[in-house]
PDB file of N, CA and C in Angstrom:
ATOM      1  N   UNK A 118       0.855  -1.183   0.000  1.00 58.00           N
ATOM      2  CA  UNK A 118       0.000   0.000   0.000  1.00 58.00           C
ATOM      3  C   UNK A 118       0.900   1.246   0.000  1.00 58.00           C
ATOM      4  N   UNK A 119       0.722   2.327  -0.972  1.00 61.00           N
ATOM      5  CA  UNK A 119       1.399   3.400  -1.039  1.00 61.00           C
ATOM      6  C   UNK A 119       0.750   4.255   0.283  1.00 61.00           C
ATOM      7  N   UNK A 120       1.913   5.295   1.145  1.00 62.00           N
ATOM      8  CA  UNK A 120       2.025   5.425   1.839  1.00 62.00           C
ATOM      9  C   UNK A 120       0.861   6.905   1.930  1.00 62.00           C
ATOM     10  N   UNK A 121       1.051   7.414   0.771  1.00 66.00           N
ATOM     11  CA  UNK A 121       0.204   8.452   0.785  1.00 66.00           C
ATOM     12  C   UNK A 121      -1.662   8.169   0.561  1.00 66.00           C
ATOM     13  N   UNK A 122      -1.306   6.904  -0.433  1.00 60.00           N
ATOM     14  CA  UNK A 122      -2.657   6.461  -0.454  1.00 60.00           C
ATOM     15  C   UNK A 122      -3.650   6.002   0.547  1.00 60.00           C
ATOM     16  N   UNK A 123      -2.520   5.140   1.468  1.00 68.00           N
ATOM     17  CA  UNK A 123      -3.570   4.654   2.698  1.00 68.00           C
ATOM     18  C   UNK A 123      -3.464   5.818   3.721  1.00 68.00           C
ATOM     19  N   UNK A 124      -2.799   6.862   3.829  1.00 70.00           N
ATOM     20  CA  UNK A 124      -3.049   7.903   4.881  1.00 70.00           C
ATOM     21  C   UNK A 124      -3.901   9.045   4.562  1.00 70.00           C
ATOM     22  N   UNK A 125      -3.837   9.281   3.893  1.00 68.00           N
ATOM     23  CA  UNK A 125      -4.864  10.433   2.918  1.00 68.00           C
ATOM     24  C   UNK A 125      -6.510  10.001   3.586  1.00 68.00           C
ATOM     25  N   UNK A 126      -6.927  11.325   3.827  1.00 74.00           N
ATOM     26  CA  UNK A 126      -8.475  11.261   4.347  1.00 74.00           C
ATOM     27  C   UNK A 126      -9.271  10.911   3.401  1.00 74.00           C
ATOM     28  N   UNK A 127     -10.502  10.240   3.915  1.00 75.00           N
ATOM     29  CA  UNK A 127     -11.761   9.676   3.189  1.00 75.00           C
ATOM     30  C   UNK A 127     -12.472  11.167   2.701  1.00 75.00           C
ATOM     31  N   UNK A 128     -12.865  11.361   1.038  1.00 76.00           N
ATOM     32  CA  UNK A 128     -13.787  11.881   0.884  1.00 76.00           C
ATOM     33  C   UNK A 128     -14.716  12.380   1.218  1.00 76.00           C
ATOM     34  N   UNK A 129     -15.376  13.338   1.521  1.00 80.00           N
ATOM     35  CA  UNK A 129     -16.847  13.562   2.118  1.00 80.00           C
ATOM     36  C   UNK A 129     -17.883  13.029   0.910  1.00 80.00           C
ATOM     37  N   UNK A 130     -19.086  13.138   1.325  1.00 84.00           N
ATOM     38  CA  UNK A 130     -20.409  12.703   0.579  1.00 84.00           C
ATOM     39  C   UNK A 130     -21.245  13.842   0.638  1.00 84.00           C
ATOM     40  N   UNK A 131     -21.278  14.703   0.286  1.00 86.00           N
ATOM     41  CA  UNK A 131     -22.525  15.715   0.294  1.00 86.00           C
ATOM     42  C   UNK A 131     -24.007  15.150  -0.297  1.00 86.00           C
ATOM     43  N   UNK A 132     -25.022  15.118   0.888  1.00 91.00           N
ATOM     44  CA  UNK A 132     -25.540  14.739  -0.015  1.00 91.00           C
ATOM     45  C   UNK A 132     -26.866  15.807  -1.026  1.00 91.00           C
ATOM     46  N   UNK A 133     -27.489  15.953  -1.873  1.00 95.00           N
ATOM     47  CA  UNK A 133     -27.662  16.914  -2.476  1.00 95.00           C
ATOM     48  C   UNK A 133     -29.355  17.117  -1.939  1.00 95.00           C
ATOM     49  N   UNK A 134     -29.622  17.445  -0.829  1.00 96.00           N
ATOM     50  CA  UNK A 134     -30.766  17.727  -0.264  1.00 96.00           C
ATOM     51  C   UNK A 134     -31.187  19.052  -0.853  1.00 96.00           C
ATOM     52  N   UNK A 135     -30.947  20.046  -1.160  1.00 96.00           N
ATOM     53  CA  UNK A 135     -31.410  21.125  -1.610  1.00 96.00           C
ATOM     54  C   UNK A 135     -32.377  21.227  -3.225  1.00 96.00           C
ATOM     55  N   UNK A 136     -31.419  19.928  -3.802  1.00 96.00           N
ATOM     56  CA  UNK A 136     -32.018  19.857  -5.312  1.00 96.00           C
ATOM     57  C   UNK A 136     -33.045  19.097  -4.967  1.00 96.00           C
ATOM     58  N   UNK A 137     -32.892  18.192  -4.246  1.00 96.00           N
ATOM     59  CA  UNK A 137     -34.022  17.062  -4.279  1.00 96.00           C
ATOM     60  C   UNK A 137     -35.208  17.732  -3.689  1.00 96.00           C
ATOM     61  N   UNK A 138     -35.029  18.558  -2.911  1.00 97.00           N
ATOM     62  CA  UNK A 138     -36.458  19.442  -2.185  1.00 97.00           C
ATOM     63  C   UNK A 138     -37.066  19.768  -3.115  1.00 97.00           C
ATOM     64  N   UNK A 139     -35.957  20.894  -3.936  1.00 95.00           N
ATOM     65  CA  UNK A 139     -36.635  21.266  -4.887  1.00 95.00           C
ATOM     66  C   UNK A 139     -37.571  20.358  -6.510  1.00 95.00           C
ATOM     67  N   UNK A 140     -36.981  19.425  -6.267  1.00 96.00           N
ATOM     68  CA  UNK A 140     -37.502  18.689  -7.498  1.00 96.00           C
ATOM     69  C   UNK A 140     -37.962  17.169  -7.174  1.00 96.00           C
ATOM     70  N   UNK A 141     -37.636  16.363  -6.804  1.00 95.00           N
ATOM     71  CA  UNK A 141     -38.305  14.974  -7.018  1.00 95.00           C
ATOM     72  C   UNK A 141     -38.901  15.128  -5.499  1.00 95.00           C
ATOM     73  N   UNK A 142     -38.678  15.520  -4.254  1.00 95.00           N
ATOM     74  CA  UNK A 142     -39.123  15.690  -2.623  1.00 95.00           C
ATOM     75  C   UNK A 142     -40.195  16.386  -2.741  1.00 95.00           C
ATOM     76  N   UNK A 143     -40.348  17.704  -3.849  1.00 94.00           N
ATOM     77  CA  UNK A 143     -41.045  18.662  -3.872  1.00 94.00           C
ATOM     78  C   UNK A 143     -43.196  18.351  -3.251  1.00 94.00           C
ATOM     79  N   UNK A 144     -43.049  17.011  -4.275  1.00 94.00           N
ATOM     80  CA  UNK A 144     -44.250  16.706  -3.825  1.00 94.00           C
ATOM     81  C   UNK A 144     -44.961  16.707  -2.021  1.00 94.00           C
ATOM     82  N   UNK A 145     -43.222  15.288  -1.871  1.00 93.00           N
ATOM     83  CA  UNK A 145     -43.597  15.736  -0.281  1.00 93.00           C
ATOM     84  C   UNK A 145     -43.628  16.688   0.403  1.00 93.00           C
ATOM     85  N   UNK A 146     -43.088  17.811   0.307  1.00 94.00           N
ATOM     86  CA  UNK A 146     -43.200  19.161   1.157  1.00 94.00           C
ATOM     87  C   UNK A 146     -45.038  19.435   1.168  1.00 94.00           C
ATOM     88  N   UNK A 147     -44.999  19.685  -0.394  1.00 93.00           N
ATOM     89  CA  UNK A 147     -46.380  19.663  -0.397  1.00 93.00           C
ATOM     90  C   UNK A 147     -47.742  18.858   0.533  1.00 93.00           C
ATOM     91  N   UNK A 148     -47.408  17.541   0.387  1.00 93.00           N
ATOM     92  CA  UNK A 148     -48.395  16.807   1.566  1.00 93.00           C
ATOM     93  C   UNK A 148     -48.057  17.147   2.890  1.00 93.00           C
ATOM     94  N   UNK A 149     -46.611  17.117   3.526  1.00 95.00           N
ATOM     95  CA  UNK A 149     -46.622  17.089   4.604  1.00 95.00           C
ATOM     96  C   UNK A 149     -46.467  18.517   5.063  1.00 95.00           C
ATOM     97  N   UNK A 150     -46.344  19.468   4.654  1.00 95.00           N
ATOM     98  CA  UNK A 150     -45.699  20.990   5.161  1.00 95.00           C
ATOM     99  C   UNK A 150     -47.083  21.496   4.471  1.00 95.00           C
ATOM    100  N   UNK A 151     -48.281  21.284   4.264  1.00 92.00           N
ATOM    101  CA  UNK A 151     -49.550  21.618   3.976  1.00 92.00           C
ATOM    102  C   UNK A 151     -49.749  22.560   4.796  1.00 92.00           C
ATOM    103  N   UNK A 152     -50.528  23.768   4.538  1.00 92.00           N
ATOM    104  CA  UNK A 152     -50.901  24.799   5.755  1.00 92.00           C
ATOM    105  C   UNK A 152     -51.661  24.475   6.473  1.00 92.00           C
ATOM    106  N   UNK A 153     -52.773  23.844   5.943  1.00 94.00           N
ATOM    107  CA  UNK A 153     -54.255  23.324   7.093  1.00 94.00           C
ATOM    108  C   UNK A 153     -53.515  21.970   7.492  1.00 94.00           C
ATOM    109  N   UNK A 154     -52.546  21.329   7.175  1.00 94.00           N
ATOM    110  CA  UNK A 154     -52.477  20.484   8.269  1.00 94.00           C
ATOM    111  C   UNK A 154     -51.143  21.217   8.914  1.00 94.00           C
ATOM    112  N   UNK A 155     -50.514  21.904   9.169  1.00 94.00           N
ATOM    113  CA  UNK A 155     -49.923  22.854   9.967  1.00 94.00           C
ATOM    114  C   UNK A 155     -50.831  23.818  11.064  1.00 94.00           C
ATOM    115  N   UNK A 156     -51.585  23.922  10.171  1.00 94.00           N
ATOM    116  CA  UNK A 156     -52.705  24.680  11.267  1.00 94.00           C
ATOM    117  C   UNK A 156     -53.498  23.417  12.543  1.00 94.00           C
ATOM    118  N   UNK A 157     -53.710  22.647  11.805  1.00 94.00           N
ATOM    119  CA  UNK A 157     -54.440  21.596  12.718  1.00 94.00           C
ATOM    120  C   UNK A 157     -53.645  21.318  13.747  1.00 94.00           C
ATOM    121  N   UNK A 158     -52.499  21.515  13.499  1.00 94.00           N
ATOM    122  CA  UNK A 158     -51.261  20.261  14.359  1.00 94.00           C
ATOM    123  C   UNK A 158     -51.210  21.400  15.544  1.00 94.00           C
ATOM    124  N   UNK A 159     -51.225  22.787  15.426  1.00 94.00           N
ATOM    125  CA  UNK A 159     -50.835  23.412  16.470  1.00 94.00           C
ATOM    126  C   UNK A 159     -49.417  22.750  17.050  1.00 94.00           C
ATOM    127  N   UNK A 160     -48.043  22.681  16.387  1.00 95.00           N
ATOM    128  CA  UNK A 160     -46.687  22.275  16.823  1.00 95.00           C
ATOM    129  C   UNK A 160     -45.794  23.672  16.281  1.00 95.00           C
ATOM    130  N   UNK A 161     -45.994  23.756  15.097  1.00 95.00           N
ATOM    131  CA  UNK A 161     -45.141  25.136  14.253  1.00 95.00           C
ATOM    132  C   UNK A 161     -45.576  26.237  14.297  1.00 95.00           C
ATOM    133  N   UNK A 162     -44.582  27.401  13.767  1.00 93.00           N
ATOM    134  CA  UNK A 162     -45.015  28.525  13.703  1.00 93.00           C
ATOM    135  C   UNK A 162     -45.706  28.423  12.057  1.00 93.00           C
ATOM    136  N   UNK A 163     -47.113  28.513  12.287  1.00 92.00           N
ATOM    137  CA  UNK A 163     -47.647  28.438  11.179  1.00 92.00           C
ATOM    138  C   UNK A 163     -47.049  29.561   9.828  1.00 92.00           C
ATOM    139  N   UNK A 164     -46.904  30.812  10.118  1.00 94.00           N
ATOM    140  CA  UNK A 164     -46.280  31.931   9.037  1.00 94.00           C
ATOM    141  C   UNK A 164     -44.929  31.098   8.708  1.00 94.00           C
ATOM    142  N   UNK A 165     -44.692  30.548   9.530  1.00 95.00           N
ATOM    143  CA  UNK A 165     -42.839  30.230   8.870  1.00 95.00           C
ATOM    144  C   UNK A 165     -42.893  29.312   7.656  1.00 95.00           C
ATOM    145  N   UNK A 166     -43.232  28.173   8.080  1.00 93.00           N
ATOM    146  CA  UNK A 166     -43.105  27.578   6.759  1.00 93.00           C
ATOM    147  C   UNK A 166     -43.406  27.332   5.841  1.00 93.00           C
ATOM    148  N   UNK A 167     -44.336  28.333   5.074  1.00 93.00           N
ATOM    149  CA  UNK A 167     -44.379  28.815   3.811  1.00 93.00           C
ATOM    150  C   UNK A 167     -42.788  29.658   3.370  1.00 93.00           C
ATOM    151  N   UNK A 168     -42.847  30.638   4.555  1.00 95.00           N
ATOM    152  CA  UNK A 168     -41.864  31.519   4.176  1.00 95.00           C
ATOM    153  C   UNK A 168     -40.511  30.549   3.569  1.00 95.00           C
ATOM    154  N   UNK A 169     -40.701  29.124   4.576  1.00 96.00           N
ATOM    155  CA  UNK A 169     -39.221  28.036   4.597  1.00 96.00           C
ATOM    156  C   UNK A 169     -39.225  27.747   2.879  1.00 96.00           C
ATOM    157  N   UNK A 170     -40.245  27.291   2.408  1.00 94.00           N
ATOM    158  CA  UNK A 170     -40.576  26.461   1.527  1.00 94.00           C
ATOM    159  C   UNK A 170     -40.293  27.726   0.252  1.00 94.00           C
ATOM    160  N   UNK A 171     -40.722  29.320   0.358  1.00 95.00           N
ATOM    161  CA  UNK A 171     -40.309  29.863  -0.129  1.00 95.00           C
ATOM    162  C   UNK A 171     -38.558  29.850  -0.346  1.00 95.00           C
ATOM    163  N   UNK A 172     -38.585  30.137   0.956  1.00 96.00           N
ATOM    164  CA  UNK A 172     -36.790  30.382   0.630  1.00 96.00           C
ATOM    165  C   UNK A 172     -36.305  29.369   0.021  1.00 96.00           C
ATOM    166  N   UNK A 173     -36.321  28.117  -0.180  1.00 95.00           N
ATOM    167  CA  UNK A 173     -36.162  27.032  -0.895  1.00 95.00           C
ATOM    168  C   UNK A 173     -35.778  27.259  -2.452  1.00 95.00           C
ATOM    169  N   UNK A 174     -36.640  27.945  -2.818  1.00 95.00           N
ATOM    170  CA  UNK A 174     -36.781  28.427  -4.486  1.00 95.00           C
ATOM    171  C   UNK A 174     -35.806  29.898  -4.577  1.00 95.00           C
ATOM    172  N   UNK A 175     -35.505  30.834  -3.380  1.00 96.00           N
ATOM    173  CA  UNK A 175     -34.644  31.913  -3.417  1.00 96.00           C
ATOM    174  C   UNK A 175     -33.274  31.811  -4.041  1.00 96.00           C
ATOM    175  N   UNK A 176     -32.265  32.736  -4.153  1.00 95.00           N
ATOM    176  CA  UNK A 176     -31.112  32.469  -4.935  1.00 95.00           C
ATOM    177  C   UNK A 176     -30.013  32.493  -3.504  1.00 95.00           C
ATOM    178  N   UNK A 177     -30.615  32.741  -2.579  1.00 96.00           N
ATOM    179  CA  UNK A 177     -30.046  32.228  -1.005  1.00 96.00           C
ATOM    180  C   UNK A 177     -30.253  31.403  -0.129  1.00 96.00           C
ATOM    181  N   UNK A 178     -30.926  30.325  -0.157  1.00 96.00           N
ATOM    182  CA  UNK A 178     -31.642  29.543   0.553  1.00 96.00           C
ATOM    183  C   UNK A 178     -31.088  29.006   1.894  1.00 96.00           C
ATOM    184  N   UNK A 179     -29.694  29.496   2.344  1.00 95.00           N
ATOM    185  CA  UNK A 179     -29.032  29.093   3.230  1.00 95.00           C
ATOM    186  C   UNK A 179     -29.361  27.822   3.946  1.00 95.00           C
ATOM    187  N   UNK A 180     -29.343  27.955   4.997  1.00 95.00           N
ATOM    188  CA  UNK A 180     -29.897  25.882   5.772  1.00 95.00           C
ATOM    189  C   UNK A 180     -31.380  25.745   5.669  1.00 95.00           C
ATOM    190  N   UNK A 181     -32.291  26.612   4.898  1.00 97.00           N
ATOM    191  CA  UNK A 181     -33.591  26.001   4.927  1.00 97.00           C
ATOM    192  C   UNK A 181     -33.641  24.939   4.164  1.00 97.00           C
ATOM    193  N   UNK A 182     -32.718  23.984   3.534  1.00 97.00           N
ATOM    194  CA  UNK A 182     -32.766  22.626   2.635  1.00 97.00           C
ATOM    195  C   UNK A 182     -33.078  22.053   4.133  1.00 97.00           C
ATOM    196  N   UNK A 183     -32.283  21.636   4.886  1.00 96.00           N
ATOM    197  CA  UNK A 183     -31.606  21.128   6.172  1.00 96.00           C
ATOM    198  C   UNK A 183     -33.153  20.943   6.997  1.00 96.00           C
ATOM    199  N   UNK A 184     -33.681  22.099   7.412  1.00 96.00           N
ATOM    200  CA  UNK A 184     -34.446  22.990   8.462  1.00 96.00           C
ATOM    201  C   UNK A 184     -36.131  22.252   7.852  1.00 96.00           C
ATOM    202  N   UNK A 185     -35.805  22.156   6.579  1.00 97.00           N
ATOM    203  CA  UNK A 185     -37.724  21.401   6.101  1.00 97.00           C
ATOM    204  C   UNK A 185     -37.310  20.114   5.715  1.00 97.00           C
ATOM    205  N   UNK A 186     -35.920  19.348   6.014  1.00 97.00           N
ATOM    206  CA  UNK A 186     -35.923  17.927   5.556  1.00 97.00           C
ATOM    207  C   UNK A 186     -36.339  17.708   7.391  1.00 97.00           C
ATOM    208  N   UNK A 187     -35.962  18.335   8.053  1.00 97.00           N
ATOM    209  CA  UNK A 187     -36.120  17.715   9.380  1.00 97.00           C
ATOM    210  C   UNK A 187     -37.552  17.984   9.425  1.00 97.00           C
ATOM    211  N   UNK A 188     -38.006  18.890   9.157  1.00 96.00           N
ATOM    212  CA  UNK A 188     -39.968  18.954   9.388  1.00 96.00           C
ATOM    213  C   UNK A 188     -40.497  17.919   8.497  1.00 96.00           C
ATOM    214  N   UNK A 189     -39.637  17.809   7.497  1.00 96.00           N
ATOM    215  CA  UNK A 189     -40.608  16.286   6.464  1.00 96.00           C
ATOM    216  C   UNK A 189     -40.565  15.048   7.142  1.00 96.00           C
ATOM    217  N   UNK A 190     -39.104  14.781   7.664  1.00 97.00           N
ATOM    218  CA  UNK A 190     -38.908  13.692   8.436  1.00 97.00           C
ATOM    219  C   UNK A 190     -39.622  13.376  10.128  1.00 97.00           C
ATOM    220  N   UNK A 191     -39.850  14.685  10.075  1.00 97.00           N
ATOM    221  CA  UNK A 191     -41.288  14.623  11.654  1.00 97.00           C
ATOM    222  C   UNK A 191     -42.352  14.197  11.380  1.00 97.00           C
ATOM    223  N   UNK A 192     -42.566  15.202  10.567  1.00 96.00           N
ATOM    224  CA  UNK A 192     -43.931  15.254   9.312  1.00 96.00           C
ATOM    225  C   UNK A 192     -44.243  13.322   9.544  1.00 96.00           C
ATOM    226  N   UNK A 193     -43.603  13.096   8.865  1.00 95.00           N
ATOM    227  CA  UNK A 193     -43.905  11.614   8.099  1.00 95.00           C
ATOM    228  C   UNK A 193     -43.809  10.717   9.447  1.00 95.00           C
ATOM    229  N   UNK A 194     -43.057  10.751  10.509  1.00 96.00           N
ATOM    230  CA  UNK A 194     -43.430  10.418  11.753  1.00 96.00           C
ATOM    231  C   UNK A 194     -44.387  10.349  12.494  1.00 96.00           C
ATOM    232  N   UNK A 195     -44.897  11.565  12.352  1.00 97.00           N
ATOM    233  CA  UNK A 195     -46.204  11.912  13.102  1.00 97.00           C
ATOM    234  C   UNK A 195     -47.591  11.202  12.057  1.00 97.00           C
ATOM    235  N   UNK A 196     -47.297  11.388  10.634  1.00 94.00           N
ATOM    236  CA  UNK A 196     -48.451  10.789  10.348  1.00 94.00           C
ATOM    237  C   UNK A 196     -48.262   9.269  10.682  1.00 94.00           C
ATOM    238  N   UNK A 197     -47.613   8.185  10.462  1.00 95.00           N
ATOM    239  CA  UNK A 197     -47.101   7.306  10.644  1.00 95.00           C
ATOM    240  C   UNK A 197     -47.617   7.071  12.000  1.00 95.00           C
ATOM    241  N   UNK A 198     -47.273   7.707  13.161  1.00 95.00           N
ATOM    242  CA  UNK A 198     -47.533   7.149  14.314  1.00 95.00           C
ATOM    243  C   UNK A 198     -48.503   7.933  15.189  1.00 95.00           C
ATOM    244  N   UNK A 199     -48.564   8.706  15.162  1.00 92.00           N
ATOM    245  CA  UNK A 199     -49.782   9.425  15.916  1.00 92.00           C
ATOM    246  C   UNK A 199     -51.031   9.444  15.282  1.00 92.00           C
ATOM    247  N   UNK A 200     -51.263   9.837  14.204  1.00 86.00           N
ATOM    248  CA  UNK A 200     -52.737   9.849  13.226  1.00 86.00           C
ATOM    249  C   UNK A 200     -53.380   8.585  13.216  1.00 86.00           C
TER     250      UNK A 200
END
């Protein structure tokens, strides 16, 4: 084993959550980040996550990729086990 090869750090994996929101996930935001079932749930700040789902499509979207994969992944929890 070359010496540089086996010491050299592992790659990262990014994985591409921002595109996928925007395009093949998109649906799910839609079912689960719904306003009337945001409103029903009484858990969120109802004004925000439109605004989230907006910023999504902005030319800044900073960690709102991050910030609505974790509300999808509740999202889908809660219907799953509480409903």
């Amino acid at each position: 084993c070359q010496q540089e090869l086996c010491m050299r750090s592992e790659p990262g994996f990014e994985v591409p959550l921002l595109h996928w929101l925007k395009n093949e996930l998109g649906q799910m935001i839609k079912e689960l980040l719904n306003d009337d079932f945001i409103e029903e749930q009484q858990l969120f700040n109802v004004d925000e996550i439109p605004r989230m789902r907006q910023m999504l499509h902005s030319k800044n979207p900073g960690d709102v990729a991050s910030r609505l994969w974790a509300l999808i992944v509740f999202q889908y929890w809660y219907k799953k086990y509480i409903l």
